[in-house]
Backbone as a ProteinNet text record, in pm:
[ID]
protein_1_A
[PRIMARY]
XXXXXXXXXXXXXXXXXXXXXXXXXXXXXXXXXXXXXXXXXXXXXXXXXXXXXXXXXXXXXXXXXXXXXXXXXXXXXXXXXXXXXXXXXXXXXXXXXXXXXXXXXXXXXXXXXXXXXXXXXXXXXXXXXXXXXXXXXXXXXXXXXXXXXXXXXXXXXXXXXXXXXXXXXXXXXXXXXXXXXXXXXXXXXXXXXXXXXXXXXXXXXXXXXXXX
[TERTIARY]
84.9	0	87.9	51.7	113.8	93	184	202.9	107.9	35.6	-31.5	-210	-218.3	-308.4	-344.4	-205	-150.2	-276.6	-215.8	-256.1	-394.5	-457	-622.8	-677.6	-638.2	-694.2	-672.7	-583	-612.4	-676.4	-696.1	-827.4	-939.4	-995.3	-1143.1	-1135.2	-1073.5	-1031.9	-1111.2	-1026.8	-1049.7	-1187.3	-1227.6	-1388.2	-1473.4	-1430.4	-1539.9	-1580.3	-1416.2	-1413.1	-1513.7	-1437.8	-1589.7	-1752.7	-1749.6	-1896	-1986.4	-1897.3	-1897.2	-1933.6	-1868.5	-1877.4	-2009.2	-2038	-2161.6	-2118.7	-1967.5	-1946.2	-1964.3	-1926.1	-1961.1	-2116.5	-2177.3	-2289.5	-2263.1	-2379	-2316.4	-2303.4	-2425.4	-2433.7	-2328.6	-2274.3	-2155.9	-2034.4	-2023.9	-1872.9	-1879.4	-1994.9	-2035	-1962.6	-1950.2	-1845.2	-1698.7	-1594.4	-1458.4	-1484.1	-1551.3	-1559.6	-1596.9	-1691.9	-1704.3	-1546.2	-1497.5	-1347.6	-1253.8	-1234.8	-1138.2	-1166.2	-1310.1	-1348.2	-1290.6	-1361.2	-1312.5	-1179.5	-1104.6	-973.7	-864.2	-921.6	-888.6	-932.4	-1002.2	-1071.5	-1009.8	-983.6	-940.6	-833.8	-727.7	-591.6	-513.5	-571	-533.5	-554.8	-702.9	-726.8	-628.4	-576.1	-498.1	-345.6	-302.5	-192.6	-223.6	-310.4	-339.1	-316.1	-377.6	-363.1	-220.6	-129.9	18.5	102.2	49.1	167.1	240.7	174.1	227.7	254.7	145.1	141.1	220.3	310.3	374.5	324.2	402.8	297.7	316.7	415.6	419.2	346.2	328.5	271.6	115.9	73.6	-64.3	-95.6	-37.2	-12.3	-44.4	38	35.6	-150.3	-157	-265.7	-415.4	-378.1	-522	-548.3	-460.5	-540.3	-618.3	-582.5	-661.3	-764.7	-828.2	-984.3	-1067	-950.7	-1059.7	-1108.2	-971.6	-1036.6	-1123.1	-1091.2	-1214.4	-1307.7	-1331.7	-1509.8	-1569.7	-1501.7	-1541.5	-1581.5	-1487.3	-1548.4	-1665.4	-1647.3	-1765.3	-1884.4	-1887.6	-1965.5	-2021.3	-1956.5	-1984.2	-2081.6	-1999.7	-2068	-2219	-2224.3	-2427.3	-2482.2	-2431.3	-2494.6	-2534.1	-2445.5	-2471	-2611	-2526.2	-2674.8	-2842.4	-2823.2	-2940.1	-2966.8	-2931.2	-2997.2	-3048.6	-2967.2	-2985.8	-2924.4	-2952	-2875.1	-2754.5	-2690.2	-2551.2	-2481.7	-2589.6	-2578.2	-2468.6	-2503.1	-2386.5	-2268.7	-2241.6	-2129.6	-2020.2	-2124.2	-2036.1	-1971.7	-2075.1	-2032.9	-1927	-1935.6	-1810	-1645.8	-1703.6	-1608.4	-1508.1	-1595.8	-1524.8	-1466.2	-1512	-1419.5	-1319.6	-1278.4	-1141.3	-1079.9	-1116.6	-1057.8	-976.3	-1017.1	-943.5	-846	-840.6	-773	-649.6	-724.5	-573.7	-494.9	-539.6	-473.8	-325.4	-379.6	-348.7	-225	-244.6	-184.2	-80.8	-118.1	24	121.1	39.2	168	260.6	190.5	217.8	330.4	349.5	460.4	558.6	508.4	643.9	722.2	651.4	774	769.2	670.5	720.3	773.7	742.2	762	914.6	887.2	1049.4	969.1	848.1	832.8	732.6	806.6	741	606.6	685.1	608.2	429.3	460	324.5	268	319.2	228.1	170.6	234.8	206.8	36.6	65.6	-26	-162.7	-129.6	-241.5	-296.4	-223.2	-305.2	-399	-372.3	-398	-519.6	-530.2	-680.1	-732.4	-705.1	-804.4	-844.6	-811.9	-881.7	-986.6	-937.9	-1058.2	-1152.5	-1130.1	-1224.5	-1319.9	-1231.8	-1345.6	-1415.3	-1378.3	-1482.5	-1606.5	-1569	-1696.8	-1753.4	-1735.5	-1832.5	-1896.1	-1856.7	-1923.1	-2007.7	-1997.5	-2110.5	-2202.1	-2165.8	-2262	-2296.8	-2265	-2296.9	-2361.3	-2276.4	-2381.9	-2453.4	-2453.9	-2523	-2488.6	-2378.4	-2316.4	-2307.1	-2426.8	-2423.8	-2395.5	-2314.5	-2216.5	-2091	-2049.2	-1911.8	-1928.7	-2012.7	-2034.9	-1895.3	-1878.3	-1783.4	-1674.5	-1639.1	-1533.2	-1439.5	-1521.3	-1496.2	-1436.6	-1519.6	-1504.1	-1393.8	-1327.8	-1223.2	-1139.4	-1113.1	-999.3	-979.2	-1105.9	-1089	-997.3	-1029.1	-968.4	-799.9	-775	-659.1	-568.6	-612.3	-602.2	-552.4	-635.9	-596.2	-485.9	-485.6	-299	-187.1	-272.9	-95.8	-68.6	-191.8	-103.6	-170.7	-214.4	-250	-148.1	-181.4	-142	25.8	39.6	237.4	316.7	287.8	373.9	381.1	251.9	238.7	345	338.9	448.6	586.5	631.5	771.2	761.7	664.3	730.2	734.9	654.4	664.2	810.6	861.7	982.7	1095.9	1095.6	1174	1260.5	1187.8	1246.1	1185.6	1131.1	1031.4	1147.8	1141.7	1225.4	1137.2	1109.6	1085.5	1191.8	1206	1263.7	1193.9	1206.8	1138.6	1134.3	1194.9	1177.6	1082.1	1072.1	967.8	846.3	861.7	749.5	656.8	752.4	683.6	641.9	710	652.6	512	479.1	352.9	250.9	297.9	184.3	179.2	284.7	219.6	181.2	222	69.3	-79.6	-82.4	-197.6	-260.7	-194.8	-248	-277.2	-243.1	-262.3	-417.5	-361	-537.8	-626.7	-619.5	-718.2	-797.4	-691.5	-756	-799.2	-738.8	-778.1	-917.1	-980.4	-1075	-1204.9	-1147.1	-1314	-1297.8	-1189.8	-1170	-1287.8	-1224.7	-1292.7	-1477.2	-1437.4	-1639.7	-1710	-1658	-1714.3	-1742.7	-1680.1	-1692.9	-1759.2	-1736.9	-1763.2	-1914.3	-1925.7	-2090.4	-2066.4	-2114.8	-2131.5	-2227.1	-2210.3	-2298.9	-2435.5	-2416.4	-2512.9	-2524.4	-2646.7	-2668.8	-2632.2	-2509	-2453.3	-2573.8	-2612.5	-2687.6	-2667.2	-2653.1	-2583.1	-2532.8	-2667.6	-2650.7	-2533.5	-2546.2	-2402.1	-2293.9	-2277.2	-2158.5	-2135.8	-2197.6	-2154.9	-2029.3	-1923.9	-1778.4	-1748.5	-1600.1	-1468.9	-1451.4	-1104.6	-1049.8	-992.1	-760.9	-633	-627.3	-616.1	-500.9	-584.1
-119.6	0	123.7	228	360.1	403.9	492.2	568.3	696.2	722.4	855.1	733.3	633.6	563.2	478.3	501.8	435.2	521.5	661.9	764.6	797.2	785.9	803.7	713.7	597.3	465.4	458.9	540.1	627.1	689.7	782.8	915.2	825.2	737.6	718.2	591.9	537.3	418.5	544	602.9	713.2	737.2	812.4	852.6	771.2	643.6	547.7	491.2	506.3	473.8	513.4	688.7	790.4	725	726.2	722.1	519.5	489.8	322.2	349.8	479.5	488.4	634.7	670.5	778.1	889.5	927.3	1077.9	1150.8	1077.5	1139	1070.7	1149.7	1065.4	997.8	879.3	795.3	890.8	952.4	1011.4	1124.8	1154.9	1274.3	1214.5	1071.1	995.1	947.3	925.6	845.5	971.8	1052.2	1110.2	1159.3	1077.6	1041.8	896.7	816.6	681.5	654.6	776.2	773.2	845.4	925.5	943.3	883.1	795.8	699.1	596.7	588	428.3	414.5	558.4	591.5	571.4	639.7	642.6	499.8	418.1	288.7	145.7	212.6	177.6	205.7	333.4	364.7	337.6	392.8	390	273.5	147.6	0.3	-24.4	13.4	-9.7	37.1	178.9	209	128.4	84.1	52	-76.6	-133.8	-268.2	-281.5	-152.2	-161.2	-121.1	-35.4	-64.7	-133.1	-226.2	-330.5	-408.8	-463.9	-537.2	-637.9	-708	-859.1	-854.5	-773.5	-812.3	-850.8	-964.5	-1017.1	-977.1	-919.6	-824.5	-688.3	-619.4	-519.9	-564.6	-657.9	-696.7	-742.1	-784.6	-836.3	-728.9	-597.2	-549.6	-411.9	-443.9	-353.7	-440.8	-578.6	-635.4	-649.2	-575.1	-558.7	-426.8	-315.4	-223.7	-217.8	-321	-316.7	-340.4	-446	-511.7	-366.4	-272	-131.6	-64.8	-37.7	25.2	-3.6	-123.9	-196.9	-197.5	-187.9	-174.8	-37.1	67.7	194.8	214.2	189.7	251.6	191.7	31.3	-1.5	73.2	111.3	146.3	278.9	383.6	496.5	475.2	359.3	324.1	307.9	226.1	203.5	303.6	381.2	541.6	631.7	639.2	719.7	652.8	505.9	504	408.1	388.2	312.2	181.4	110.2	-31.7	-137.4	-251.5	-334.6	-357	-386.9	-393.9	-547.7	-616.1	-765.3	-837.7	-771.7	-791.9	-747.3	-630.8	-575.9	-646.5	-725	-786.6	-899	-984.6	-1089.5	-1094.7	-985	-938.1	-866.4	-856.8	-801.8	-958.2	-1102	-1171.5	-1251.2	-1200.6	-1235.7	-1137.1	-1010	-932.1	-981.8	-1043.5	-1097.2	-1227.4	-1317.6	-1450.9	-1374.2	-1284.2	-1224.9	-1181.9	-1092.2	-1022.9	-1113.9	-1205.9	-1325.2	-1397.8	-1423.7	-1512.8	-1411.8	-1230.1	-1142.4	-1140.9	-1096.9	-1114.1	-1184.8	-1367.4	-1444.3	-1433.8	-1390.4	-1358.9	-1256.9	-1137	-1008.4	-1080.9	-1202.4	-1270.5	-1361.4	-1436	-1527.9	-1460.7	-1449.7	-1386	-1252.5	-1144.4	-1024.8	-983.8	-1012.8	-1016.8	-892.1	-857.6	-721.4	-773.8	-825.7	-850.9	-718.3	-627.2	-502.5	-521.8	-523.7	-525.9	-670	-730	-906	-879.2	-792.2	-792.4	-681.7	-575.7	-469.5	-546.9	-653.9	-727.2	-813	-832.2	-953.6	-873.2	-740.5	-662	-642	-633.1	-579.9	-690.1	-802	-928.7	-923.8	-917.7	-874.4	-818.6	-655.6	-544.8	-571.3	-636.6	-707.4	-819.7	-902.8	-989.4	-961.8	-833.8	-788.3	-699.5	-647.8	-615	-722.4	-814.6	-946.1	-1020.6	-963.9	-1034.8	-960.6	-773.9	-699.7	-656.1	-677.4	-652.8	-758.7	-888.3	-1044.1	-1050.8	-1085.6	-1182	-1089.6	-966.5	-888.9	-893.2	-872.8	-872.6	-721.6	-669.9	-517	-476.1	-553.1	-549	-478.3	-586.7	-507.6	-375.7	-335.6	-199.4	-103.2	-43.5	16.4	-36	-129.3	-187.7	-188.3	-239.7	-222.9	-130.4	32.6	164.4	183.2	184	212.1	145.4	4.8	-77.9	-8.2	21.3	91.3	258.7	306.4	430.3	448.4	362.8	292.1	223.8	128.6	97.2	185.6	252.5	375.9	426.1	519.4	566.8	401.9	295.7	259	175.7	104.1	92.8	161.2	274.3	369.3	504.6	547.3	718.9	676	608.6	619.7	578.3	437.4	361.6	491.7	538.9	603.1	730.6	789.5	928.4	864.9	747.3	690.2	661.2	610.2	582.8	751.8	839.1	948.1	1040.5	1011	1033	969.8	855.1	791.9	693.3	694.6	615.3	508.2	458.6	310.1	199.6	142.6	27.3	-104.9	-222.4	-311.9	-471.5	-488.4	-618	-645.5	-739.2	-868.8	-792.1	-704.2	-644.2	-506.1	-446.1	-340.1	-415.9	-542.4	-583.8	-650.5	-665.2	-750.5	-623.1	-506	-363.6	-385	-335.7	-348.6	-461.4	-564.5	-602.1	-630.1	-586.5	-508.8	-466.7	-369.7	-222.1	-264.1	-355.5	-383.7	-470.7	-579.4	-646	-544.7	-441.2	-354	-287	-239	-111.6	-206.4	-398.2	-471.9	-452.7	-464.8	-474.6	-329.3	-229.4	-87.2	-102.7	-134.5	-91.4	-185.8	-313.8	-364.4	-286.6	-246.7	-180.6	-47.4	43.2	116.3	135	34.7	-2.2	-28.5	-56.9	-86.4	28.5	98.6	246.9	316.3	354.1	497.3	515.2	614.2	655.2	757.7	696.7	792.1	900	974.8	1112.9	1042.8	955.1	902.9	812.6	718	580.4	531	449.4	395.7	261.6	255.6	159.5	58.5	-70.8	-138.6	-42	17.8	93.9	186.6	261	353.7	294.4	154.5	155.6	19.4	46.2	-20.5	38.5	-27.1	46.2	19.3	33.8	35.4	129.3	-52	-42.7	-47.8	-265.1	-248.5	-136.5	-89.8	15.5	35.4
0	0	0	-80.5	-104.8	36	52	215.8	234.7	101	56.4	123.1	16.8	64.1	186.6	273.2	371.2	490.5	448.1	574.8	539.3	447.4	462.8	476.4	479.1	580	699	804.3	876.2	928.3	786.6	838.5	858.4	789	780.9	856.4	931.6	971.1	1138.6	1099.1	1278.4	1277.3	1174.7	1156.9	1195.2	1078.6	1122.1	1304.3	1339.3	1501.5	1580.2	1550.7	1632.3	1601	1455.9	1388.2	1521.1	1570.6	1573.5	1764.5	1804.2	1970.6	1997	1854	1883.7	1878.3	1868.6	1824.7	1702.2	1577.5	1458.8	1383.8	1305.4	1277.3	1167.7	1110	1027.9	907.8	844.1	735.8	751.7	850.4	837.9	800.2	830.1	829.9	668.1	629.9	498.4	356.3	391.2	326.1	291.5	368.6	425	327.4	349.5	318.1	186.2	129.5	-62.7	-77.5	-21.7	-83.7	-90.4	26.1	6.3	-83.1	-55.7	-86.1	-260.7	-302.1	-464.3	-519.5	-419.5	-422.3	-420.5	-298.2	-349.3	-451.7	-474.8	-621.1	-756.1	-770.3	-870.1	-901.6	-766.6	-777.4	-803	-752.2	-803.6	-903.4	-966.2	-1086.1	-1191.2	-1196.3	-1273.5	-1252.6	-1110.4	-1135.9	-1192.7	-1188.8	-1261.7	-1381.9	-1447.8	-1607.6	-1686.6	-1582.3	-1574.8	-1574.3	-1493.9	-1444	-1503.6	-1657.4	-1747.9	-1694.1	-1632	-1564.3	-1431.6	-1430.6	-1317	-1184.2	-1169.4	-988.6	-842.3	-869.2	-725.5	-718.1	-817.2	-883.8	-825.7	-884.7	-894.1	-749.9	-717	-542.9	-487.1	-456.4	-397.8	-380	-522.4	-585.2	-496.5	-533.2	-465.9	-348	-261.7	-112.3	-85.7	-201.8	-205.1	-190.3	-301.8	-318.9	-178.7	-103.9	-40	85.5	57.3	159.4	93.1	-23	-131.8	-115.2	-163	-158.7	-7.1	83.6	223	249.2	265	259.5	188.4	30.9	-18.9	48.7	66.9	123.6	245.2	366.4	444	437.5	322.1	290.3	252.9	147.8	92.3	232.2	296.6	417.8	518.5	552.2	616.4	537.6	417.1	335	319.9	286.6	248.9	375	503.8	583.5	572.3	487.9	415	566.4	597.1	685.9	665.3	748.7	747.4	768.5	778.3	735	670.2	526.7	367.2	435.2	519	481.6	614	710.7	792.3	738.3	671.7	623.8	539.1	413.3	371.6	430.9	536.3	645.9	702.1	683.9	741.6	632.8	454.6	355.9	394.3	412.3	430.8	558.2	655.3	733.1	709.6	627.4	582.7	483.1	391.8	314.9	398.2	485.6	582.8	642.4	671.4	717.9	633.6	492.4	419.5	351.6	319.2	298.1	355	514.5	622.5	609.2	607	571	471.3	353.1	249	321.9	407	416.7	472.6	561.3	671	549.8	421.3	365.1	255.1	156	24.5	74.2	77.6	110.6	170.1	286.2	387.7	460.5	485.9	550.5	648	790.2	907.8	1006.5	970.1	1002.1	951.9	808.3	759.8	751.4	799	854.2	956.3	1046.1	1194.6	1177.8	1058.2	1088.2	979.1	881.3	845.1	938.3	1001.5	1121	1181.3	1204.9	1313.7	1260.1	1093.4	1041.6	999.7	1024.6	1032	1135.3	1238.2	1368.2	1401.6	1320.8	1334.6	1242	1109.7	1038.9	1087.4	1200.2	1272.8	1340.4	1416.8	1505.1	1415.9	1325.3	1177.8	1163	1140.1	1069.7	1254.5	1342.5	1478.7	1488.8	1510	1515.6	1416.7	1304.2	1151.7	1096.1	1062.2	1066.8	1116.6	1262.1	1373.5	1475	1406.9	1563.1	1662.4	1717.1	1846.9	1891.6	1890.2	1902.8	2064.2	2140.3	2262.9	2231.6	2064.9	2059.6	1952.5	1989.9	1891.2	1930.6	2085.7	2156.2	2160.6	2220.6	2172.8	2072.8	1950.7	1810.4	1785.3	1797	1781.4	1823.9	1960.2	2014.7	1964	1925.1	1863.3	1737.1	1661.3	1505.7	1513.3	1630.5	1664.6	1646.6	1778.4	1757.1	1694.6	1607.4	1486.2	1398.8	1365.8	1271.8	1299.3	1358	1410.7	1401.9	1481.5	1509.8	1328.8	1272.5	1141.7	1013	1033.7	940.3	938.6	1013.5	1028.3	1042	1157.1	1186.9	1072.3	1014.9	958.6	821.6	752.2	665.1	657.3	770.7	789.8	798.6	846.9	832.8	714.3	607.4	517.6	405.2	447.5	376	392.5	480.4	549.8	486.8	475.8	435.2	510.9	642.9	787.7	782.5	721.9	762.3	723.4	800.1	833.1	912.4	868.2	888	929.4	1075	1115.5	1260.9	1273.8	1381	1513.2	1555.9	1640	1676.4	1561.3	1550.1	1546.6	1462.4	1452	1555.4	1682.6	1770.5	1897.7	1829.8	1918.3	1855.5	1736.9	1669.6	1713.9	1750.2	1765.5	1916.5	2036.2	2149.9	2125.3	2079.2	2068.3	2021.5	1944.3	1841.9	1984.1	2102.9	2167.8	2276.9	2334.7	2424.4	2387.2	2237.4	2180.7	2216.7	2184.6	2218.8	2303.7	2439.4	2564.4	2615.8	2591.1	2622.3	2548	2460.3	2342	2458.8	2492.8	2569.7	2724.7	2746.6	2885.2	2867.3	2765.8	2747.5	2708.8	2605.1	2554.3	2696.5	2789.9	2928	3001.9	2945.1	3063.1	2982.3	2837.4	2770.8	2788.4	2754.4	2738.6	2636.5	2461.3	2382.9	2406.4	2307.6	2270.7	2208.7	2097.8	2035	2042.4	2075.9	2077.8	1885.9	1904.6	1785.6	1767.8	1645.7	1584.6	1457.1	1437.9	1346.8	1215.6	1170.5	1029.5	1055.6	1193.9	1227.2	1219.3	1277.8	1317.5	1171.3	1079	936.1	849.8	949.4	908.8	857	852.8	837.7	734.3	779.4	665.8	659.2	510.9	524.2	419.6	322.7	228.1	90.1
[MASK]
++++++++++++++++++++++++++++++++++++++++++++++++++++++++++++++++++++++++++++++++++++++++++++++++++++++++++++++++++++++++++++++++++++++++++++++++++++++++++++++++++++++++++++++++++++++++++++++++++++++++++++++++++++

């Protein structure tokens, strides 16, 4: 994932957070999520038609979609108040993906960093397909706060190191990352336990998300 596309999965990764614990509303967030969503849509698409077969090229392009098609998704769902059913269930196809991706960064790749931060969004993807799937509208808060978190630790940071030119990936950063990723865990149900949103969050609201 581009470091440009890196950091607005980020932004709307955050939005959606708020939108998921009752601070932002859905239909206010549902417009962060047609921009990206577009954006990772397109932007693969074109490098696709570039690539001249190449398979790392193409590799790297097809985890886009699966943030693309999620955002946008999320955005129909905000606007037109449709169930959010589809979009969990599809939430727990990007979860077997992030999975299978990661491994993909630890042997093909050589980039432990971003195995560690795909695992991390199979995660936040499973908890989408528990509360939009299966209705587990318990982990609505939870969720929110992990998605919050999330965002910054493998959206927003990794993105500015690599805009920088500091990003560096080995076994040891990587096992910082996913402290951190196991810490936001437990902070996120710590927190869903205490918070008291502004707005009572409702499946259609909290029809999130988003990897790159």
């Amino acid at each position: 994932m581009s470091s440009v596309g890196l950091l607005y999965v980020g932004a709307v990764l955050f939005i959606n957070g708020l939108m998921l614990i009752g601070v932002v509303p859905g239909k206010s967030a549902a417009i962060l999520n047609f921009f990206v969503g577009v954006m990772q849509v397109v932007f693969p698409t074109i490098i696709l038609i570039q690539s001249n077969n190449d398979l790392p090229t193409i590799f790297g392009a097809a985890g886009l979609y699966l943030f693309g098609f999620t955002y946008l998704y999320v955005g129909i769902l905000q606007i037109t108040g449709i169930d959010g059913e589809g979009l969990g269930w599809f939430s727990l196809f990007v979860a077997v993906c992030a999975v299978v991706i990661g491994a993909l960064q630890f042997t093909l790749v050589g980039d432990p960093v971003f195995g560690v931060i795909w695992w991390t969004w199979a995660v936040l993807w499973l908890l989408f397909f528990l509360l939009l799937g299966l209705g587990k509208e318990s982990l609505a808060y939870p969720t929110g706060w992990f998605t919050i978190f999330v965002a910054h630790l493998t959206g927003t940071m990794p993105a500015f190191f690599l805009l920088v030119g500091r990003y560096e990936t080995t076994t040891g950063i990587a096992l910082v990352v996913a402290v951190g990723a196991a810490a936001s865990l437990a902070a996120a149900f710590l927190l869903g336990r205490r918070g008291i949103p502004r707005r009572n969050p409702s499946t259609h609201e909290g029809a999130v998300v988003s990897p790159a």
